[in-house]
Tab-separated table of C-alpha atoms in Angstrom:
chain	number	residue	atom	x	y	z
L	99	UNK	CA	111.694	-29.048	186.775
L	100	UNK	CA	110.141	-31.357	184.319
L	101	UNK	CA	109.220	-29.411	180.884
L	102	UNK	CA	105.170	-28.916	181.456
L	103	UNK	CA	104.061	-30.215	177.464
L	104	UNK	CA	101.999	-33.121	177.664
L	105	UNK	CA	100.712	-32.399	180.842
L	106	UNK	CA	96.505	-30.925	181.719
L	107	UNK	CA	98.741	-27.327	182.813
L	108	UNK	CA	100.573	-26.314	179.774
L	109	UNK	CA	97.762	-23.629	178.918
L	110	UNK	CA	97.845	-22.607	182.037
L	111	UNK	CA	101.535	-22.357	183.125
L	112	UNK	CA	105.072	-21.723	181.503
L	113	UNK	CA	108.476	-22.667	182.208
L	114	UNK	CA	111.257	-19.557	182.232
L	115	UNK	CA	114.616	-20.428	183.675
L	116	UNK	CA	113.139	-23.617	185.620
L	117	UNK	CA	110.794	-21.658	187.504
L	118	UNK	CA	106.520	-21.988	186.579
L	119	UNK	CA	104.918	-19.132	185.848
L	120	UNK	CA	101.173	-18.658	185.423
L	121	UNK	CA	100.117	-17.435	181.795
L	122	UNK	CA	97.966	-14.367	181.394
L	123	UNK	CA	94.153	-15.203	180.960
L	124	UNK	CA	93.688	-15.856	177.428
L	125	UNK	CA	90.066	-14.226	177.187
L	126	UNK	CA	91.799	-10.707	177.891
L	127	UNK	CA	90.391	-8.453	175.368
L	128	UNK	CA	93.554	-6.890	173.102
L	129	UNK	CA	93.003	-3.441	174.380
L	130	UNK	CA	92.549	-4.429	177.651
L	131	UNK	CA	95.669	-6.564	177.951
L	132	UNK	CA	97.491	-3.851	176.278
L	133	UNK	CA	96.517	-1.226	179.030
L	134	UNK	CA	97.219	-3.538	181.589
L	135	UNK	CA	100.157	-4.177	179.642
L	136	UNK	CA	101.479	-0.805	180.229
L	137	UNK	CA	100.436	-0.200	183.794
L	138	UNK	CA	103.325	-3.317	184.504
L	139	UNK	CA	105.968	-1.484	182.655
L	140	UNK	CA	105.208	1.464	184.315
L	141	UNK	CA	105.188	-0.317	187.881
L	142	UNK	CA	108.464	-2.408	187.069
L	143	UNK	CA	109.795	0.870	185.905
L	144	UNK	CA	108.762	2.517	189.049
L	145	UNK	CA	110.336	-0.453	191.320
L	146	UNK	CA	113.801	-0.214	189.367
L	147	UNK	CA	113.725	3.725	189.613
L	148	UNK	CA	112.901	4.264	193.229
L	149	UNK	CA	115.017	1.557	194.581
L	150	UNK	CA	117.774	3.655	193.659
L	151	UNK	CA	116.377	6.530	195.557
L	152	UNK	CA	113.134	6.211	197.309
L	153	UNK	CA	111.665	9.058	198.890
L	154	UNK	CA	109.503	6.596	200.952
L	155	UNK	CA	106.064	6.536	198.612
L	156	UNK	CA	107.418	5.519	195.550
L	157	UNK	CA	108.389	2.217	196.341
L	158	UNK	CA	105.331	0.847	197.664
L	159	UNK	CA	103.031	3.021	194.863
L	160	UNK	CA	104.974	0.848	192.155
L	161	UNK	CA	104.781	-2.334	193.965
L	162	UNK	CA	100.770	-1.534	194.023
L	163	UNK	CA	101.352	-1.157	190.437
L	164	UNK	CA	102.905	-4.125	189.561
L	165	UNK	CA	100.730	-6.513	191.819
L	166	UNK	CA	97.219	-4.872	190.142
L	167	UNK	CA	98.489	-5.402	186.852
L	168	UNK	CA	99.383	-8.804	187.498
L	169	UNK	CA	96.350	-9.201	189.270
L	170	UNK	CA	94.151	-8.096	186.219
L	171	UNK	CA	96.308	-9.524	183.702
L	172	UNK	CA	95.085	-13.412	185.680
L	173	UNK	CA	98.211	-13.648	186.932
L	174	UNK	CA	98.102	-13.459	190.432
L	175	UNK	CA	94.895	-14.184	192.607
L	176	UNK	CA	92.551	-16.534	191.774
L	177	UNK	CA	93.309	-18.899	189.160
L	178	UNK	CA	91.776	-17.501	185.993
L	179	UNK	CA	90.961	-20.726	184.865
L	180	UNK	CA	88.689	-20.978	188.328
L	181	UNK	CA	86.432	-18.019	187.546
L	182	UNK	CA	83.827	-17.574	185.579
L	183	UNK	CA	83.721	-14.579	182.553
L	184	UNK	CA	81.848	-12.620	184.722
L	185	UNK	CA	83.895	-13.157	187.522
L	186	UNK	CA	87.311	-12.665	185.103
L	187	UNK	CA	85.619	-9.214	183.435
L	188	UNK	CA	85.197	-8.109	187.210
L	189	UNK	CA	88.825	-9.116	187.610
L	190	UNK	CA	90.330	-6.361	184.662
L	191	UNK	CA	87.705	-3.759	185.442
L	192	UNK	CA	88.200	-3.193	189.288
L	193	UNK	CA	92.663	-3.541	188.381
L	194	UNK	CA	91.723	-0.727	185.672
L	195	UNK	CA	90.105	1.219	187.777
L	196	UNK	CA	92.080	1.173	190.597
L	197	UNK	CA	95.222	1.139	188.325
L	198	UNK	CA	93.891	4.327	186.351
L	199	UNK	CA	93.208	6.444	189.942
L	200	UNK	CA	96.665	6.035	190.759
L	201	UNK	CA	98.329	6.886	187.200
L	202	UNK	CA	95.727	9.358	186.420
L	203	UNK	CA	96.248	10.414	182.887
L	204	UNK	CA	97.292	14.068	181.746
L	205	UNK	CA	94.344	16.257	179.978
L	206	UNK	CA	95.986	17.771	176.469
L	207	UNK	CA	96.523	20.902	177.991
L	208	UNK	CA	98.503	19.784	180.282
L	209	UNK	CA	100.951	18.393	177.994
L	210	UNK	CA	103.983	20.582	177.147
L	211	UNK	CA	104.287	21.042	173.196
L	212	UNK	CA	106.948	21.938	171.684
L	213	UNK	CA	108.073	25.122	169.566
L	214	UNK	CA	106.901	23.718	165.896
L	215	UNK	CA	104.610	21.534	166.764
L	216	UNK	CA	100.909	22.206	165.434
């Protein structure tokens, strides 16, 4: 594939080992992308880890993970470029929340501490 520079896409795509990849929306607030950001790792992690030994609900859980984040991050779906920054905010917010029910976060208490620590 011919290198994208020069051409009306190269905001929008990327080239990584000849394939085209769609970049993430640039008007992703830092904390936001970072959160969404972490839900992927977590999701890729969960793909690696449970294809090794799925009990049957892992598997598809992470795959949910991975395609929200995506999906929030611009990446898949509709073309960021095609929405609006209403439409985009919607985007992030509905991934987040839908992202954040299934990895519900710990409350303090519920994390172990350690002899020592204060």
């Amino acid at each position: 594939m011919k290198d994208l520079a020069g051409t009306t896409d190269d905001e929008r795509f990327f080239l990584h080992s000849g394939r085209r990849w769609r970049r993430t929306d640039p008007s992703l607030p830092d904390d936001i992308r970072a959160r969404l950001m972490s839900h992927l790792g977590r999701g890729r992690s969960g793909v690696r880890t449970s294809a090794k030994g799925d009990d049957g609900a892992a598997l598809p859980r992470a795959r949910r993970t991975v395609q929200l984040a995506k999906e929030g991050l611009g990446e898949r779906g509709t073309p960021w470029w095609e929405q609006s920054q209403a439409e985009r905010t919607a985007r992030w917010t509905a991934a987040l929340e839908e992202l954040d029910a299934l990895h519900p976060k710990r409350p303090d208490s519920a994390i172990r501490k350690r002899p020592g620590d204060a």
